[in-house]
Tab-separated table of C-alpha atoms and ligand atoms in Angstrom:
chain	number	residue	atom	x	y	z
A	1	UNK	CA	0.000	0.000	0.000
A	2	UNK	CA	1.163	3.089	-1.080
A	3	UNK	CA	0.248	6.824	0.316
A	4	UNK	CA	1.205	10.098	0.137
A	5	UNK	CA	0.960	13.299	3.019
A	6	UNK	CA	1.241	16.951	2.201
A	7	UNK	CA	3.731	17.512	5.454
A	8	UNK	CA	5.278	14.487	7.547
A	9	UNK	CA	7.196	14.942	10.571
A	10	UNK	CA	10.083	12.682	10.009
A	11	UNK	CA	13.236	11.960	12.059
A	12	UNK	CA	15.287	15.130	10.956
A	13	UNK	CA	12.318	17.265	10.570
A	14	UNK	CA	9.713	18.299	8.345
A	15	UNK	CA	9.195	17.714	4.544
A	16	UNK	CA	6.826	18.288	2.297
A	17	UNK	CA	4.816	15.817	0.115
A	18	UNK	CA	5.898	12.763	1.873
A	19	UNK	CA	5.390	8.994	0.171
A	20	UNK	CA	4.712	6.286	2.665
A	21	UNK	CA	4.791	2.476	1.980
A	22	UNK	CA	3.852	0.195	3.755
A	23	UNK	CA	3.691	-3.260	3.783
A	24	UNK	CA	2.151	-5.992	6.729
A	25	UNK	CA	1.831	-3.087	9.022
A	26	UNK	CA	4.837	-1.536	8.508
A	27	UNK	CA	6.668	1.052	7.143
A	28	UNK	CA	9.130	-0.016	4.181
A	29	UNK	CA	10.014	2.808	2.511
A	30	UNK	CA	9.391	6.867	3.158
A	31	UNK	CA	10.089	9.074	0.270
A	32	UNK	CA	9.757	12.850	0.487
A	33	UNK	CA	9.167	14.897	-2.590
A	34	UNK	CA	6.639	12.145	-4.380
A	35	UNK	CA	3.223	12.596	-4.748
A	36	UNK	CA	2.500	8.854	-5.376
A	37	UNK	CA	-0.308	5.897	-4.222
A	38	UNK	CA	-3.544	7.449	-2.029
A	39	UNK	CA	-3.374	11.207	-1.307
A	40	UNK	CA	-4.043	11.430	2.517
A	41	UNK	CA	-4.549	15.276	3.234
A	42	UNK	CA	-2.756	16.779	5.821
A	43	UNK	CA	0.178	16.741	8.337
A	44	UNK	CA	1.150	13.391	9.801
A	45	UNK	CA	3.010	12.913	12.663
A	46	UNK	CA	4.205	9.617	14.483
A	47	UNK	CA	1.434	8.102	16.381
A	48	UNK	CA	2.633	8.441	20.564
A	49	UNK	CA	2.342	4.475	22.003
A	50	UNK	CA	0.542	5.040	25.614
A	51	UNK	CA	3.005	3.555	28.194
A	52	UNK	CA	0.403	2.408	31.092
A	53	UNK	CA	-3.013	1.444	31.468
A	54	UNK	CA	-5.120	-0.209	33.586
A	55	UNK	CA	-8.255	0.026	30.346
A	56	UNK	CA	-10.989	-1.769	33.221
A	57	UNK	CA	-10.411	1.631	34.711
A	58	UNK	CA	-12.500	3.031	31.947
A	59	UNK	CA	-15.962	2.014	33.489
A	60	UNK	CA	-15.270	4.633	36.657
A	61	UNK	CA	-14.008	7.452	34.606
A	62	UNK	CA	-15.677	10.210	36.112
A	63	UNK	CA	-17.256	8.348	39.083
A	64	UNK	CA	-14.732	8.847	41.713
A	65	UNK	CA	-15.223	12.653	41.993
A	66	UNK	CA	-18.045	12.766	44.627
A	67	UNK	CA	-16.187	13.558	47.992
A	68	UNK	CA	-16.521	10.669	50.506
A	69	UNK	CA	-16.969	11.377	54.519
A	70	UNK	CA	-13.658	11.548	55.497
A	71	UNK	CA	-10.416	12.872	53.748
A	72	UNK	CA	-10.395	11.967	49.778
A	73	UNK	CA	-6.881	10.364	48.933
A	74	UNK	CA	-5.669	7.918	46.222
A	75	UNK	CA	-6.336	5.265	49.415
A	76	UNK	CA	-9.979	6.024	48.924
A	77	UNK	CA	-9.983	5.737	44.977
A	78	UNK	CA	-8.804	2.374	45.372
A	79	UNK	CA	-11.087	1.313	47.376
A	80	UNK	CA	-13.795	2.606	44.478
A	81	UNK	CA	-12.074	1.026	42.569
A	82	UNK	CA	-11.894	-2.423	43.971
A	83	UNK	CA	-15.745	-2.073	44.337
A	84	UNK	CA	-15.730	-1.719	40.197
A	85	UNK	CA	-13.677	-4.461	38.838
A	86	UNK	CA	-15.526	-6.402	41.901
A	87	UNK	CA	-17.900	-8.414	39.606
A	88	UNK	CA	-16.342	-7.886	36.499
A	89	UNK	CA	-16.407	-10.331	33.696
A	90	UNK	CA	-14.495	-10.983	30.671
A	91	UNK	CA	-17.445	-10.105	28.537
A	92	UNK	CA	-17.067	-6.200	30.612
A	93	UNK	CA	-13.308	-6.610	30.504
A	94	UNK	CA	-13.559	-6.783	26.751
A	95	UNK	CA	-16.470	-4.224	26.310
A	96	UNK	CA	-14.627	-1.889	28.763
A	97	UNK	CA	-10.896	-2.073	26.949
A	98	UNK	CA	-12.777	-1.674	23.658
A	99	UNK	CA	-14.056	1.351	24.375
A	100	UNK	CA	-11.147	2.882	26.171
A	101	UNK	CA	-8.808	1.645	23.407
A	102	UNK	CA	-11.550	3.169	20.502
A	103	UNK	CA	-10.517	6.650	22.934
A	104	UNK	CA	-7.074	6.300	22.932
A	105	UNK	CA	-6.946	5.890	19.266
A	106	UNK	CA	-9.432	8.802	18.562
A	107	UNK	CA	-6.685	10.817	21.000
A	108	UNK	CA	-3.861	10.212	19.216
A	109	UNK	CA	-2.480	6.780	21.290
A	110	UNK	CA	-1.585	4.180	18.394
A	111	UNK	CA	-0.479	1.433	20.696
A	112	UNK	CA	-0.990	0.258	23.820
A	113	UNK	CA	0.942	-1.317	26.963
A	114	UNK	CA	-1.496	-2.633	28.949
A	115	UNK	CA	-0.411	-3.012	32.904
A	116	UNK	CA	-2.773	-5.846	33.259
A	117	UNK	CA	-3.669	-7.444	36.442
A	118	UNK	CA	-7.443	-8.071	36.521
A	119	UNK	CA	-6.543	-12.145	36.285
A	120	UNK	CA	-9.142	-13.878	38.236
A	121	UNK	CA	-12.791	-14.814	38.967
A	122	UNK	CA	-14.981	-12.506	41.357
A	123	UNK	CA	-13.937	-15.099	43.677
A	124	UNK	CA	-10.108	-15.533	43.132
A	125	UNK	CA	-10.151	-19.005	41.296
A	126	UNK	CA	-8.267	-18.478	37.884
A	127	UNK	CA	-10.420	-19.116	34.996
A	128	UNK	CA	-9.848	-22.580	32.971
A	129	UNK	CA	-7.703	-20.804	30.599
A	130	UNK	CA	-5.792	-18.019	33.355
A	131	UNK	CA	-5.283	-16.011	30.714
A	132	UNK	CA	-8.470	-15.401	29.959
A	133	UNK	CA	-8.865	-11.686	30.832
A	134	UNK	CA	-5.274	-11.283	28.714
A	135	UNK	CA	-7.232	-12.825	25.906
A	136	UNK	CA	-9.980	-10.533	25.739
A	137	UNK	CA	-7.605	-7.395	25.828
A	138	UNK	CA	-6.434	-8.873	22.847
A	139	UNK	CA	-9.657	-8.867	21.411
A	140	UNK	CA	-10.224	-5.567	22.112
A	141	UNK	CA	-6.794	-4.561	20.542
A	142	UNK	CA	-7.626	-6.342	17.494
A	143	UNK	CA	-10.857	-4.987	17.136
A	144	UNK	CA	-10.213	-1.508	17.355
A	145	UNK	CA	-6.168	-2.161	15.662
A	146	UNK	CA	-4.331	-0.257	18.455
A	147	UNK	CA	-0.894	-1.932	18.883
A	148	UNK	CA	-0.683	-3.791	21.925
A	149	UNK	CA	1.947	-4.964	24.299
A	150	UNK	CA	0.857	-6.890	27.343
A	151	UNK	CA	2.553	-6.861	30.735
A	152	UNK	CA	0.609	-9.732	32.662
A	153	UNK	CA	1.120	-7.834	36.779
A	154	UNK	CA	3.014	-10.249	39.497
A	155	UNK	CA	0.779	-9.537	42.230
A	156	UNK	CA	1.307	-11.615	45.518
A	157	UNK	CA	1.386	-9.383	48.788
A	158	UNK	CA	-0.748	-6.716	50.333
A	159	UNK	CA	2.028	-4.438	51.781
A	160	UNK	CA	6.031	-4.345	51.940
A	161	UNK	CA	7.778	-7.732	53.153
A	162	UNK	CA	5.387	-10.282	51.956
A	163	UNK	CA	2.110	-9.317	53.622
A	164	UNK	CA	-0.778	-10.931	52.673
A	165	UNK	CA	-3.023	-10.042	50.177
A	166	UNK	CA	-6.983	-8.061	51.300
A	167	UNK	CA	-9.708	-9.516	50.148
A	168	UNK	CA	-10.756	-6.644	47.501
A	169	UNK	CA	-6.930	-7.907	45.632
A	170	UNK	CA	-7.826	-11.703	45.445
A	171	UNK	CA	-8.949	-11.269	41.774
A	172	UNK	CA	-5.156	-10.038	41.004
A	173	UNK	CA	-2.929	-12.870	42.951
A	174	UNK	CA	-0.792	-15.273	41.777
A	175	UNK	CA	2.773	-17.087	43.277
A	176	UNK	CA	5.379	-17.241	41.326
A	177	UNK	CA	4.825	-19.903	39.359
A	178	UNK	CA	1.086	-19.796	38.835
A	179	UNK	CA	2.638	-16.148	37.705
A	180	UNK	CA	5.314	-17.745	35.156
A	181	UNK	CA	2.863	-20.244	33.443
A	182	UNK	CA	-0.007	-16.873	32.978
A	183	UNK	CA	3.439	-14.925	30.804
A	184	UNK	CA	3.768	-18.494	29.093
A	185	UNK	CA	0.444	-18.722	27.989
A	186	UNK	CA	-0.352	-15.271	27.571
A	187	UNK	CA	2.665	-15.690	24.936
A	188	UNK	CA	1.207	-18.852	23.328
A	189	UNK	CA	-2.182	-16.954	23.108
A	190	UNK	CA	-1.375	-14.053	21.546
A	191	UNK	CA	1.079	-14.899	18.768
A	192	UNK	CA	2.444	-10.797	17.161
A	193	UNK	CA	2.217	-9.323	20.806
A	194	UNK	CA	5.034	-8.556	22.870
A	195	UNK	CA	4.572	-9.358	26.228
A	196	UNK	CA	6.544	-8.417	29.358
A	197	UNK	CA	6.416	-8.692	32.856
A	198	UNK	CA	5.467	-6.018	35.291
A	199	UNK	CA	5.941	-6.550	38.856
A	200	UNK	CA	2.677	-4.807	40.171
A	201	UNK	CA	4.982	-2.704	42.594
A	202	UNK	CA	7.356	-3.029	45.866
A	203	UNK	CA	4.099	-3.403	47.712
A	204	UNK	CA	2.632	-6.475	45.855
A	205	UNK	CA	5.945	-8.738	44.464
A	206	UNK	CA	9.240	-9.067	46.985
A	207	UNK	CA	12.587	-8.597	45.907
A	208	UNK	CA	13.087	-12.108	45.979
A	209	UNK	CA	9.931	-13.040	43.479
A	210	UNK	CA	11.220	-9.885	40.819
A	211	UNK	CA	14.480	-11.297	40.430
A	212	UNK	CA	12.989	-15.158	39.820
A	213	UNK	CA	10.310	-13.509	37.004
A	214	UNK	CA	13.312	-11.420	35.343
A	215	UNK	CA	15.392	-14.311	35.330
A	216	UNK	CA	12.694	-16.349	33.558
A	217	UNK	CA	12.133	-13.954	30.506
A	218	UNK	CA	15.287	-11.980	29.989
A	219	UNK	CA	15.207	-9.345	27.500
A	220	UNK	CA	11.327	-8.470	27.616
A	221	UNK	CA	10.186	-5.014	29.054
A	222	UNK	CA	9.788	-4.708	32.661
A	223	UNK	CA	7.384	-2.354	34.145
A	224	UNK	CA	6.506	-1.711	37.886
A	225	UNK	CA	4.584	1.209	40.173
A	226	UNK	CA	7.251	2.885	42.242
A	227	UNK	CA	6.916	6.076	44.727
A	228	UNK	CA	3.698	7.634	43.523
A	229	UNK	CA	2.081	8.304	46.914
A	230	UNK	CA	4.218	9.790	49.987
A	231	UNK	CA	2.454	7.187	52.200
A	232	UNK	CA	4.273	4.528	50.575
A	233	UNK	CA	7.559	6.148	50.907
A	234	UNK	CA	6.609	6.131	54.192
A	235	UNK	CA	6.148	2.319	54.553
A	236	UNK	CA	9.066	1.797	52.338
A	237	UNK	CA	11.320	3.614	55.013
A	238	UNK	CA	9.984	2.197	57.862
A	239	UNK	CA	10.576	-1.764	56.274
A	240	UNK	CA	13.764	-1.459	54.677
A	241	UNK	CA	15.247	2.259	55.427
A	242	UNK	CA	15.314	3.398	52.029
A	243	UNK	CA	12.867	5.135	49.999
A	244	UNK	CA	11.137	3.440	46.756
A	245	UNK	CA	12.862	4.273	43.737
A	246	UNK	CA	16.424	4.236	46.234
A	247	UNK	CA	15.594	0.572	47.190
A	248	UNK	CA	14.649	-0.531	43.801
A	249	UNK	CA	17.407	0.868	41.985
A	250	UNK	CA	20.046	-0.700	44.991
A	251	UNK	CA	18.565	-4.362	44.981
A	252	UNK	CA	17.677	-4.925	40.996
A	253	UNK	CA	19.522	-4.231	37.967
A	254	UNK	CA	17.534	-1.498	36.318
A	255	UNK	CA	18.390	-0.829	33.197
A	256	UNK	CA	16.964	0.033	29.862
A	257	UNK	CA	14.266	-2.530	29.748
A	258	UNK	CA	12.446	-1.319	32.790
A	259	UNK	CA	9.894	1.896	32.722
A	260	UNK	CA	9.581	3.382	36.184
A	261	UNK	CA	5.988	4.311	36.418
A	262	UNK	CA	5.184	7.521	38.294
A	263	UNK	CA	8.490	7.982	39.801
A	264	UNK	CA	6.767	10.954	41.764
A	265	UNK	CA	8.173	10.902	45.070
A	266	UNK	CA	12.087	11.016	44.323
A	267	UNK	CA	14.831	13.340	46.306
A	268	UNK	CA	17.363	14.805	44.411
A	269	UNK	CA	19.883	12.039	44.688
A	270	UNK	CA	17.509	9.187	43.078
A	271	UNK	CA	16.365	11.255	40.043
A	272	UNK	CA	19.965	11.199	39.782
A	273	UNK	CA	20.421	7.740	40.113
A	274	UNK	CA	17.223	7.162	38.101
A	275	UNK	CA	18.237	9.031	35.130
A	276	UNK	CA	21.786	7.130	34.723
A	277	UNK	CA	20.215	4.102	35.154
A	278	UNK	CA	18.998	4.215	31.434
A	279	UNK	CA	15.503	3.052	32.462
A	280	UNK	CA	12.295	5.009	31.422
A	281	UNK	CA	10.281	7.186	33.762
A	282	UNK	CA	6.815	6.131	32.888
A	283	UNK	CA	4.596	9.347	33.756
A	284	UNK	CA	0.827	9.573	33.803
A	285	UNK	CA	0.183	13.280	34.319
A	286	UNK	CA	-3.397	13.256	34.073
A	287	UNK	CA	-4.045	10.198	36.329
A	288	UNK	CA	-1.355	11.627	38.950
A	289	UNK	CA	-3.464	15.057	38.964
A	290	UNK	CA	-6.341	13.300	39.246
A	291	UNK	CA	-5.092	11.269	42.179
A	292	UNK	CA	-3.445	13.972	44.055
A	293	UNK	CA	0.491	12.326	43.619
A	294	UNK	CA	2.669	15.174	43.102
A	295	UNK	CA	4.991	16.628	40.822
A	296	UNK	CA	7.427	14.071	38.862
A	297	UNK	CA	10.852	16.121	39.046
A	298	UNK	CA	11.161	16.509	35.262
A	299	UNK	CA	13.630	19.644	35.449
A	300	UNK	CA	16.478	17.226	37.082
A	301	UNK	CA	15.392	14.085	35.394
A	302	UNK	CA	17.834	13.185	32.327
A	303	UNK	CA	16.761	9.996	31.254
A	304	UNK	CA	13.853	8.795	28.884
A	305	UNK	CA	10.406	9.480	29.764
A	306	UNK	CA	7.362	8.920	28.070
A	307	UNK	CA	3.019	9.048	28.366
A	308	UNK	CA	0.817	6.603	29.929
A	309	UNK	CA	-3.236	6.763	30.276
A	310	UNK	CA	-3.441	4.981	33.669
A	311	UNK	CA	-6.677	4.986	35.106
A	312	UNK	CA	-8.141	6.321	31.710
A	313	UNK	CA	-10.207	8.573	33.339
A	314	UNK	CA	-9.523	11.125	30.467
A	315	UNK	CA	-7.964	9.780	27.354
A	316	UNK	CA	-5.586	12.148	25.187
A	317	UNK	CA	-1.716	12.000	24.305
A	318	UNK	CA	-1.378	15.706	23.811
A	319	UNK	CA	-3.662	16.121	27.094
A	320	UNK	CA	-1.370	14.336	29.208
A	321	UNK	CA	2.029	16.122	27.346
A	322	UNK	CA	0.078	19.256	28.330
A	323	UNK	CA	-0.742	18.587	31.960
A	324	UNK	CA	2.915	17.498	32.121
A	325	UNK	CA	4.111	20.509	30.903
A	326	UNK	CA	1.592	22.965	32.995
A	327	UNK	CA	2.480	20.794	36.268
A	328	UNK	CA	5.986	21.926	36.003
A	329	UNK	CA	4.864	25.601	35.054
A	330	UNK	CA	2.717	25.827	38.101
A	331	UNK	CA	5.949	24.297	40.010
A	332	UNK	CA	8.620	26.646	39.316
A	333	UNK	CA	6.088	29.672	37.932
A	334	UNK	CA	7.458	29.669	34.585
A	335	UNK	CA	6.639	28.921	30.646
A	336	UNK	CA	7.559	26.100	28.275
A	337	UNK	CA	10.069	24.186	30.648
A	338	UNK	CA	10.342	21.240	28.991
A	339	UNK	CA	11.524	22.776	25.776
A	340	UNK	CA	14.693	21.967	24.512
A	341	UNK	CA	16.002	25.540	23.987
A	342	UNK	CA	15.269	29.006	23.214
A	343	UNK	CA	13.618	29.225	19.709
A	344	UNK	CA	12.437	25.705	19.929
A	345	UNK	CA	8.177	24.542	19.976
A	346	UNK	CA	7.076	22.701	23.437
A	347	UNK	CA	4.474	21.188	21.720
A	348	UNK	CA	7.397	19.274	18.987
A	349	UNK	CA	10.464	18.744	22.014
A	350	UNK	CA	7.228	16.932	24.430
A	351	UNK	CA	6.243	15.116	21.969
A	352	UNK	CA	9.394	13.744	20.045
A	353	UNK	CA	10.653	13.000	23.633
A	354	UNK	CA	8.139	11.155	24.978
A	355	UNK	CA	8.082	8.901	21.712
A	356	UNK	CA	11.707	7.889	22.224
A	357	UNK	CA	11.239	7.217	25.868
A	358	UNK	CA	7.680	5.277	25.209
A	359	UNK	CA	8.956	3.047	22.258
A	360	UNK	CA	11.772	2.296	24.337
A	361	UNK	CA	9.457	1.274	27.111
A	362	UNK	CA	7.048	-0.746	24.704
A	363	UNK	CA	9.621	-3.160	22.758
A	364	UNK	CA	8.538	-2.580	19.736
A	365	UNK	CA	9.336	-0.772	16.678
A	366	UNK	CA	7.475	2.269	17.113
A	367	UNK	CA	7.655	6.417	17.356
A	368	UNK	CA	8.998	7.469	13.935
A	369	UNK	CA	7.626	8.010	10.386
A	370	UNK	CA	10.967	5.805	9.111
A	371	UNK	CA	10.818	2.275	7.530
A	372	UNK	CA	11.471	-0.628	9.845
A	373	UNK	CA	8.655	0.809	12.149
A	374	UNK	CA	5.283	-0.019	12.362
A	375	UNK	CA	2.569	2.248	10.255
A	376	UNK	CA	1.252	4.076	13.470
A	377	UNK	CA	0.570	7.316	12.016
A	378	UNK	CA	-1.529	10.636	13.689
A	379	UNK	CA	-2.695	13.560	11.498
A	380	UNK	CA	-3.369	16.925	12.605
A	381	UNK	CA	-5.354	19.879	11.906
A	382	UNK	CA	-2.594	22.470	13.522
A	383	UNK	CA	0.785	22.428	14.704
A	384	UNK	CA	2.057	20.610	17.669
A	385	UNK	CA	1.942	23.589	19.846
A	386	UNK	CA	-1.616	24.246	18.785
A	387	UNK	CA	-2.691	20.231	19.219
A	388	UNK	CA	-1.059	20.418	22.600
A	389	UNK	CA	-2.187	23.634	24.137
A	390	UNK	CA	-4.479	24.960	21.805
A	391	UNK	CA	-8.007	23.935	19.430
A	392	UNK	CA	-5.461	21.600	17.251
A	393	UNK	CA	-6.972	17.930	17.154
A	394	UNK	CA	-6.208	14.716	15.711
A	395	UNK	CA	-8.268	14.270	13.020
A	396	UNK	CA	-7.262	10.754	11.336
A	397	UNK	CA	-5.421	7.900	12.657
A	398	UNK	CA	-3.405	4.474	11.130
A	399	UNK	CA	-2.453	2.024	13.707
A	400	UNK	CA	-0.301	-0.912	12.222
A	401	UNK	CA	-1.318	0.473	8.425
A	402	UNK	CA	-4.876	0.691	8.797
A	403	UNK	CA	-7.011	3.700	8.922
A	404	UNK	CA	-8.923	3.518	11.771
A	405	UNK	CA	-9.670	7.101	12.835
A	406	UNK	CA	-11.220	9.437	10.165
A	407	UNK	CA	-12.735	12.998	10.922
A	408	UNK	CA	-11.438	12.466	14.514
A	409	UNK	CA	-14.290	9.315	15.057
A	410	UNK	CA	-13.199	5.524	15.512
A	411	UNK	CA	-14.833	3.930	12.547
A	412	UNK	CA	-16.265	1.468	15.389
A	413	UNK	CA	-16.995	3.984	17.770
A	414	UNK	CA	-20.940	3.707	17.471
A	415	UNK	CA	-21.128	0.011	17.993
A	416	UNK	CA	-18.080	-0.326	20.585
A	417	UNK	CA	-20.130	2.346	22.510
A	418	UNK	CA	-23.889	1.125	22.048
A	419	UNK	CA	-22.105	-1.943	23.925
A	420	UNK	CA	-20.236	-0.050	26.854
A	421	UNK	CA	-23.183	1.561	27.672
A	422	UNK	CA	-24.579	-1.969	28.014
A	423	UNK	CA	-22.106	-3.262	30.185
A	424	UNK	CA	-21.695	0.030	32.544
A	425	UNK	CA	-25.922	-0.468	32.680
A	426	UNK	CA	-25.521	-3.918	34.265
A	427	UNK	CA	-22.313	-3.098	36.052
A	428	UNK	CA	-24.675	-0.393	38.120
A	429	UNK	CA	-27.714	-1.966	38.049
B	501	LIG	C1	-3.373	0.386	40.099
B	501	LIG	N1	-3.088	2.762	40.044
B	501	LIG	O1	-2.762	-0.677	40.207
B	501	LIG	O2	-4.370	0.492	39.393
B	501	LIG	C2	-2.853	1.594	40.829
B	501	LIG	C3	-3.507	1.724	42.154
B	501	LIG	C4	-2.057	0.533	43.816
B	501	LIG	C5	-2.277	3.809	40.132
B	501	LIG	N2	-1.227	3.681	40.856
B	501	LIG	C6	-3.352	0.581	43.080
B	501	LIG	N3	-2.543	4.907	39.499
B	501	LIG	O3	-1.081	1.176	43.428
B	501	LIG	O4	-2.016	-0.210	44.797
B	502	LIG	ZN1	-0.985	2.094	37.067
């Protein structure tokens, strides 16, 4: 398939009529200066992967902001939240990921790692195939054709050191090995998607159980949670004397296949530490607003970074590069911080970072208009600085070579909706 762009934003910069081949879902050949195959109108710009997501999340977007009778905090979210997934099924799971994925696709997201630890029955007992719930994310992904990496979520303990599990987590635990045999499958089941592991955080997987799982699929991406909430710096000091992101970074080998997500509550000396390390900071500004976490240090921070959805309770790429950018504005009173240099667009330097740090953090070949990389592809109707901070919008989208976004709607957006609605009506009901 061949296609041709009036402007594309390609590695060194932009050019003007811009041919595009592609061929299986990716890019073979880019060719500026040929007006040749399909004329798609318009300036194109790599499509930004979303880094983390939890897409059951979806179905209490908006539902959490009703204040409660004592003190609101993330503690109190999550226990919302447990309530929601509570009776869950994989028919919701799939209706629920559709729907959030049909957003992220409509905001610019062109693939998708999915933090995934929704594993179980209501009850705990793994379904007869445990990867079920993996299985029906896949759906989903195929459905609406955003790219998808899955990171099945080691979730054993409760609290720091090994305590047990609450009830409202049983739906989420596995050992070890029950743990190993879910990545096995989850690989069998989904033949094209890379999957990695992602320790839930230093709450829910010891030190002990991280090492085993990395040991037992070396080379895959690694995510994990780390110091979002002060409380849990808190904890993490008072069990082992070191903060988080300190502890972490002393007692595994981080390196360029993990993706720190959050990274909020860092001093001075582990942003450091973080940002030599060579592993991603995975931030989620909207979510981290929304939850009251803080500030990610992005001024000191010198390593990758990239976007992540989270708790998808708003879904846009240049949304969250824009809360990112504000939150540090508001921090040190000042404008465009996180551009590269004087002279140089916020809206381009956000978003060409975060797609190196994200592709990095996904393990695929995504995040440039150049052949060898998937066809993920996001068109707009303004600049990047007007897109991010302005009326700009995405107006079509091609995820792996297809168009799936055209006039800014999903082509499946009416039916994946009709049957959210469904599911949120019985979920309430
Ligand atoms: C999650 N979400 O796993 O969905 C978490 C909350 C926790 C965010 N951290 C639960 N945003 O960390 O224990
Ligand atoms: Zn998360």
């Amino acid at each position: 398939m061949r296609f041709w762009v009036d402007e594309a934003w390609l590695p060194d910069g932009w050019a003007r009529d811009v041919c595009v081949e592609v061929a299986d879902g990716a890019i073979i050949a880019v060719t500026p200066g040929l007006r040749e195959g399909t004329h798609l109108r318009g300036r194109a710009v790599p499509g930004m992967p979303n880094l983390h997501s939890h897409t059951f999340q979806r179905a209490m977007a908006g539902l959490a902001e009703v204040r409660g009778p004592d003190a609101d905090s993330f503690w109190t979210w999550r226990e919302v939240m447990y309530r929601c997934l509570a009776q869950m099924t994989p028919d919701d799971v799939e209706a629920i990921a559709a729907q959030a994925m049909v957003e992220m696709l409509e905001g610019g997201f062109t693939h998708l790692a999915e933090f995934h630890y929704l594993h179980h029955a209501p009850d705990g007992t793994p379904y007869d195939d445990p990867a079920e719930m993996a299985l029906r994310i896949g759906a989903a992904a195929d459905a609406t054709g955003i790219g998808l990496t899955m990171l099945p979520v080691l979730y054993t303990h409760g609290g720091f050191g090994g305590q047990p599990a609450a009830a409202g987590q049983r739906r989420f635990v596995n050992g070890t090995g029950a743990f190993l045999r879910l990545v096995e499958r989850t690989r069998a089941a989904l033949p094209g998607v890379t999957v990695g592991v992602a320790p839930h955080s230093l709450r829910a997987a010891t030190g002990g159980q991280i090492a085993e799982v990395l040991a037992a699929f070396p080379g895959v991406p690694v995510h994990i949670h780390v110091a979002e909430q002060v409380a849990e710096v808190e904890q993490c000091l008072a069990w082992s004397g070191q903060r988080p992101v300190e502890h972490l970074l002393a007692t595994q080998a981080v390196d360029a296949r993990w993706c720190l997500v959050h990274a909020t509550q860092m001093e001075p000396f582990e942003t450091q530490a973080l940002s030599a390390s060579g592993a991603v900071a995975g931030l989620c500004p909207i979510t981290e607003a929304n939850l009251g976490d803080g500030f990610f240090d992005a001024r000191r921070f010198a390593g990758p970074w990239g976007v992540g959805s989270d708790s998808n309770v708003e879904i846009s790429a240049p949304g969250e590069l824009r809360m990112l950018e504000y939150g540090q504005r508001l921090l040190h009173r000042a404008r465009n911080v996180m551009a590269g240099g004087e002279g140089r667009s916020t809206g381009e330097d956000l978003w060409a970072a975060a797609l190196r740090g994200v592709a990095q953090a996904c393990g695929v070949p995504v995040g440039a208009i150049a052949p060898g990389m998937r066809a993920d592809i996001a068109w707009l109707d303004a600049s990047l600085d007007a897109v991010v901070f302005a009326r700009g919008a995405v107006t079509r989208v091609m995820a792996g070579g297809r168009v799936v976004v055209e006039d800014g709607r999903h082509h499946a957006r009416d039916a994946v909706a009709a049957r959210f609605a469904r599911t949120l009506g019985r979920l309430r009901g």
